């Protein structure tokens, strides 16, 4: 039985593929829809050693990297350092925070078998590595975004605690920062991970399209995406509520100031009539 191993890492929110392509001598303009594939010649230059032709690295614009048939962790670290030279925001100390391992197994079987750790297929197809890489790359990127959403929820919980304690005033800067986090979260999900976009090969090959859809459904990417979208909408509604309360309090404060000024003006007029003021 032949096996192909995959190691996926979500290390940042965005990677400029064209910078890396220029450095690697790849004469192609990359768009967000396609990954940059580093093959034997590129990897040999980066690692300064010979590599097996079956070893590949797929770099995705939404911040994920997939290593195919890499068993030596020092090689993975070396390539991550190479990517870091183009994207300084990458955290090299903890690249394993969002990671997934997967295996493609080829053996004599009647149908495709999917599990959490591997997929079994009856025969090898050239589109398998790219499609598997794409799905697990999106999965780990989504995991990273899901955790970021949890941090936003924590910050909102702090605001809710303040409301429960009667501290109703919330600064504009604090509201703006929290709203920006929600917008950034949604933007990262929609623009970078591109859950709803399908690889180009799936539009020309029905077999590739069917396999990709099976992988997509098994990893529940669409369901996870919908859950995140609904949670994001809830966050927006909560922020609207905070904003309404904050603006109402400010409006009430201004109204009271106006009333106090009017009362003071009336008192000054009365005091002037009574001769109590010069």
Short mmCIF file of C-alpha atoms in Angstrom, two decimals:
data_model
loop_
_atom_site.label_atom_id
_atom_site.label_comp_id
_atom_site.label_asym_id
_atom_site.label_seq_id
_atom_site.Cartn_x
_atom_site.Cartn_y
_atom_site.Cartn_z
CA UNK A 1 0.00 0.00 0.00
CA UNK A 2 1.42 3.38 -1.05
CA UNK A 3 1.08 6.36 1.29
CA UNK A 4 1.46 10.12 0.85
CA UNK A 5 1.66 12.20 4.02
CA UNK A 6 0.45 15.76 4.54
CA UNK A 7 1.33 18.23 7.31
CA UNK A 8 -0.68 21.46 7.34
CA UNK A 9 0.16 24.58 9.36
CA UNK A 10 -1.80 27.84 9.73
CA UNK A 11 0.91 30.36 10.57
CA UNK A 12 -0.46 33.80 9.63
CA UNK A 13 -3.42 35.60 8.05
CA UNK A 14 -1.91 36.33 4.65
CA UNK A 15 1.11 35.32 2.56
CA UNK A 16 2.22 37.22 -0.54
CA UNK A 17 2.80 34.35 -2.97
CA UNK A 18 4.21 36.55 -5.70
CA UNK A 19 7.16 37.68 -3.55
CA UNK A 20 8.10 34.05 -2.92
CA UNK A 21 7.56 33.11 -6.57
CA UNK A 22 9.96 35.84 -7.74
CA UNK A 23 12.60 34.68 -5.25
CA UNK A 24 12.19 31.08 -6.41
CA UNK A 25 12.35 31.99 -10.09
CA UNK A 26 8.75 30.98 -10.81
CA UNK A 27 7.55 33.17 -13.73
CA UNK A 28 3.88 33.32 -12.83
CA UNK A 29 1.45 35.82 -11.34
CA UNK A 30 -0.45 34.12 -8.54
CA UNK A 31 -4.00 34.95 -7.52
CA UNK A 32 -5.74 34.17 -4.23
CA UNK A 33 -7.47 31.14 -5.72
CA UNK A 34 -4.35 29.03 -6.35
CA UNK A 35 -1.49 27.88 -4.11
CA UNK A 36 2.21 28.30 -4.81
CA UNK A 37 3.81 24.87 -5.21
CA UNK A 38 7.49 24.51 -4.34
CA UNK A 39 8.94 21.45 -6.05
CA UNK A 40 12.23 19.55 -6.05
CA UNK A 41 14.44 22.27 -7.58
CA UNK A 42 13.06 25.02 -5.34
CA UNK A 43 13.27 22.88 -2.21
CA UNK A 44 16.83 21.84 -3.03
CA UNK A 45 17.84 25.51 -3.18
CA UNK A 46 16.04 26.38 0.05
CA UNK A 47 17.25 23.37 2.06
CA UNK A 48 20.72 23.21 0.45
CA UNK A 49 20.36 19.47 0.04
CA UNK A 50 18.83 16.93 -2.30
CA UNK A 51 15.16 16.16 -1.80
CA UNK A 52 12.91 13.45 -3.10
CA UNK A 53 10.82 14.36 -6.13
CA UNK A 54 7.69 13.30 -4.23
CA UNK A 55 8.25 16.06 -1.66
CA UNK A 56 6.20 19.21 -2.26
CA UNK A 57 5.29 22.35 -0.33
CA UNK A 58 2.03 24.15 -1.08
CA UNK A 59 1.82 27.73 0.17
CA UNK A 60 -1.64 29.30 0.36
CA UNK A 61 -2.37 33.02 0.28
CA UNK A 62 -4.64 32.75 3.36
CA UNK A 63 -1.68 31.87 5.59
CA UNK A 64 -1.51 28.07 5.51
CA UNK A 65 1.35 25.85 4.35
CA UNK A 66 1.12 22.14 3.55
CA UNK A 67 4.17 19.86 3.49
CA UNK A 68 3.83 16.70 1.42
CA UNK A 69 6.03 13.69 2.30
CA UNK A 70 8.14 15.56 4.85
CA UNK A 71 9.18 13.43 7.81
CA UNK A 72 12.06 15.54 9.16
CA UNK A 73 10.86 18.40 11.31
CA UNK A 74 14.09 20.39 10.89
CA UNK A 75 13.36 20.60 7.16
CA UNK A 76 9.91 21.98 7.88
CA UNK A 77 11.40 24.54 10.29
CA UNK A 78 13.95 25.58 7.69
CA UNK A 79 11.27 26.18 5.06
CA UNK A 80 9.13 28.09 7.57
CA UNK A 81 12.12 30.35 8.22
CA UNK A 82 12.38 30.90 4.47
CA UNK A 83 8.71 31.94 4.35
CA UNK A 84 9.29 34.12 7.43
CA UNK A 85 11.81 36.19 5.46
CA UNK A 86 8.86 37.37 3.35
CA UNK A 87 6.23 37.50 6.13
CA UNK A 88 7.83 38.74 9.40
CA UNK A 89 4.52 38.39 11.28
CA UNK A 90 4.87 34.60 11.26
CA UNK A 91 5.40 33.19 14.76
CA UNK A 92 8.23 30.68 14.37
CA UNK A 93 8.28 29.84 18.07
CA UNK A 94 4.89 28.12 18.00
CA UNK A 95 4.15 26.99 14.43
CA UNK A 96 2.32 23.92 15.79
CA UNK A 97 -0.53 25.93 17.35
CA UNK A 98 -2.75 25.21 14.36
CA UNK A 99 -1.66 22.02 12.68
CA UNK A 100 -3.12 18.90 11.13
CA UNK A 101 -1.63 15.65 9.80
CA UNK A 102 -3.27 13.63 7.07
CA UNK A 103 -2.45 10.64 4.87
CA UNK A 104 -3.47 9.53 1.39
CA UNK A 105 -3.45 5.75 1.06
CA UNK A 106 -3.64 3.96 -2.27
CA UNK A 107 -4.78 0.34 -2.17
CA UNK A 108 -7.15 -2.03 -3.91
CA UNK A 109 -10.57 -1.00 -2.66
CA UNK A 110 -14.03 -0.62 -4.12
CA UNK A 111 -14.72 2.93 -2.98
CA UNK A 112 -13.10 5.95 -1.37
CA UNK A 113 -12.88 5.73 2.42
CA UNK A 114 -12.58 8.93 4.46
CA UNK A 115 -11.50 9.17 8.10
CA UNK A 116 -10.16 11.89 10.39
CA UNK A 117 -6.57 10.76 9.81
CA UNK A 118 -6.47 9.37 6.28
CA UNK A 119 -8.31 8.79 3.02
CA UNK A 120 -8.11 5.52 1.08
CA UNK A 121 -8.49 5.56 -2.71
CA UNK A 122 -8.38 2.68 -5.22
CA UNK A 123 -5.88 4.38 -7.54
CA UNK A 124 -3.76 7.51 -7.63
CA UNK A 125 -4.97 10.63 -9.43
CA UNK A 126 -2.75 13.68 -10.02
CA UNK A 127 -5.30 16.02 -8.45
CA UNK A 128 -5.35 14.26 -5.07
CA UNK A 129 -2.36 16.06 -3.46
CA UNK A 130 -3.62 19.55 -4.34
CA UNK A 131 -7.21 18.90 -3.29
CA UNK A 132 -6.29 17.23 0.00
CA UNK A 133 -3.81 20.02 0.71
CA UNK A 134 -6.43 22.66 -0.02
CA UNK A 135 -9.02 21.14 2.31
CA UNK A 136 -6.70 20.61 5.28
CA UNK A 137 -5.10 24.03 4.70
CA UNK A 138 -8.53 25.63 4.91
CA UNK A 139 -9.40 23.49 7.93
CA UNK A 140 -6.40 24.63 10.02
CA UNK A 141 -6.88 28.24 8.88
CA UNK A 142 -10.52 28.01 9.97
CA UNK A 143 -9.41 26.57 13.31
CA UNK A 144 -7.15 29.58 13.79
CA UNK A 145 -9.98 31.97 12.95
CA UNK A 146 -12.37 30.11 15.28
CA UNK A 147 -9.96 30.69 18.17
CA UNK A 148 -9.70 34.37 17.29
CA UNK A 149 -13.49 34.55 17.39
CA UNK A 150 -13.34 33.09 20.90
CA UNK A 151 -11.03 35.92 21.99
CA UNK A 152 -13.48 38.47 20.61
CA UNK A 153 -16.25 36.78 22.61
CA UNK A 154 -14.12 37.10 25.74
CA UNK A 155 -13.69 40.85 25.21
CA UNK A 156 -17.45 41.24 24.69
CA UNK A 157 -18.09 39.29 27.87
CA UNK A 158 -16.04 41.89 29.73
CA UNK A 159 -18.25 44.65 28.35
CA UNK A 160 -21.38 42.71 29.32
CA UNK A 161 -20.03 42.30 32.88
CA UNK A 162 -19.59 46.08 33.05
CA UNK A 163 -23.18 46.59 31.95
CA UNK A 164 -24.42 44.17 34.60
CA UNK A 165 -22.56 46.19 37.23
CA UNK A 166 -24.28 49.38 36.07
CA UNK A 167 -21.23 50.81 34.32
CA UNK A 168 -23.10 51.76 31.19
CA UNK A 169 -20.67 54.22 29.62
CA UNK A 170 -18.43 52.68 26.97
CA UNK A 171 -15.84 54.79 25.18
CA UNK A 172 -15.94 55.26 21.41
CA UNK A 173 -12.38 53.99 21.09
CA UNK A 174 -13.24 50.78 22.92
CA UNK A 175 -16.30 50.23 20.73
CA UNK A 176 -14.25 50.95 17.61
CA UNK A 177 -11.48 48.52 18.62
CA UNK A 178 -13.94 45.71 19.30
CA UNK A 179 -15.85 46.35 16.08
CA UNK A 180 -12.57 46.36 14.15
CA UNK A 181 -11.73 42.94 15.58
CA UNK A 182 -15.07 41.57 14.36
CA UNK A 183 -14.61 43.09 10.90
CA UNK A 184 -11.05 41.73 10.69
CA UNK A 185 -12.28 38.29 11.72
CA UNK A 186 -14.97 38.29 9.03
CA UNK A 187 -12.55 39.62 6.42
CA UNK A 188 -9.99 36.93 7.20
CA UNK A 189 -12.66 34.26 6.84
CA UNK A 190 -14.24 35.54 3.64
CA UNK A 191 -11.31 37.04 1.76
CA UNK A 192 -8.41 34.82 2.75
CA UNK A 193 -9.67 31.35 3.59
CA UNK A 194 -12.19 31.40 0.73
CA UNK A 195 -14.25 28.52 2.06
CA UNK A 196 -16.80 28.87 -0.72
CA UNK A 197 -14.23 28.93 -3.56
CA UNK A 198 -13.29 25.69 -5.31
CA UNK A 199 -9.92 24.83 -6.91
CA UNK A 200 -9.75 25.33 -10.66
CA UNK A 201 -9.27 21.60 -11.38
CA UNK A 202 -12.74 20.87 -9.96
CA UNK A 203 -14.35 22.87 -12.77
CA UNK A 204 -12.76 20.72 -15.49
CA UNK A 205 -12.80 17.27 -13.86
CA UNK A 206 -15.96 15.71 -12.46
CA UNK A 207 -13.90 13.15 -10.53
CA UNK A 208 -11.88 15.94 -8.92
CA UNK A 209 -15.07 17.87 -8.13
CA UNK A 210 -16.70 14.85 -6.47
CA UNK A 211 -13.60 14.06 -4.43
CA UNK A 212 -13.22 17.67 -3.30
CA UNK A 213 -16.88 17.85 -2.26
CA UNK A 214 -16.48 14.65 -0.23
CA UNK A 215 -13.43 16.05 1.55
CA UNK A 216 -15.18 19.37 2.10
CA UNK A 217 -18.24 17.69 3.62
CA UNK A 218 -16.20 15.32 5.77
CA UNK A 219 -14.19 18.18 7.28
CA UNK A 220 -17.49 20.11 7.67
CA UNK A 221 -15.92 23.28 6.26
CA UNK A 222 -19.20 24.68 4.98
CA UNK A 223 -20.99 23.97 8.26
CA UNK A 224 -18.17 25.50 10.30
CA UNK A 225 -18.19 28.51 8.02
CA UNK A 226 -21.96 28.97 8.43
CA UNK A 227 -21.66 28.70 12.23
CA UNK A 228 -18.95 31.35 12.23
CA UNK A 229 -21.05 33.60 10.00
CA UNK A 230 -24.02 33.31 12.36
CA UNK A 231 -21.80 33.98 15.39
CA UNK A 232 -20.37 37.02 13.62
CA UNK A 233 -23.88 38.35 12.98
CA UNK A 234 -24.67 37.90 16.68
CA UNK A 235 -21.51 39.85 17.56
CA UNK A 236 -22.56 42.67 15.26
CA UNK A 237 -26.01 42.76 16.91
CA UNK A 238 -24.41 42.90 20.36
CA UNK A 239 -22.13 45.74 19.26
CA UNK A 240 -25.15 47.60 17.86
CA UNK A 241 -26.77 47.23 21.26
CA UNK A 242 -23.67 48.56 23.04
CA UNK A 243 -23.49 51.45 20.60
CA UNK A 244 -27.17 52.32 21.08
CA UNK A 245 -26.83 52.28 24.88
CA UNK A 246 -23.65 54.35 24.77
CA UNK A 247 -25.15 56.94 22.42
CA UNK A 248 -28.36 57.10 24.48
CA UNK A 249 -26.36 57.77 27.64
CA UNK A 250 -24.35 60.48 25.89
CA UNK A 251 -27.56 62.02 24.50
CA UNK A 252 -29.16 61.97 27.94
CA UNK A 253 -26.04 63.55 29.45
CA UNK A 254 -26.13 66.36 26.86
CA UNK A 255 -29.86 66.89 27.51
CA UNK A 256 -29.21 67.25 31.23
CA UNK A 257 -26.41 69.74 30.57
CA UNK A 258 -28.78 71.80 28.41
CA UNK A 259 -31.47 71.67 31.12
CA UNK A 260 -28.96 72.73 33.81
CA UNK A 261 -27.73 75.63 31.67
CA UNK A 262 -31.33 76.77 31.07
CA UNK A 263 -32.07 76.60 34.83
CA UNK A 264 -28.89 78.58 35.56
CA UNK A 265 -29.86 81.20 32.98
CA UNK A 266 -33.37 81.49 34.48
CA UNK A 267 -31.93 81.82 38.00
CA UNK A 268 -29.51 84.51 36.86
CA UNK A 269 -32.38 86.41 35.25
CA UNK A 270 -34.52 86.13 38.40
CA UNK A 271 -31.63 87.19 40.61
CA UNK A 272 -31.06 90.19 38.33
CA UNK A 273 -34.72 91.23 38.55
CA UNK A 274 -34.65 90.93 42.34
CA UNK A 275 -31.50 93.00 42.46
CA UNK A 276 -29.47 90.24 43.99
CA UNK A 277 -26.92 90.53 41.21
CA UNK A 278 -25.08 93.68 40.17
#
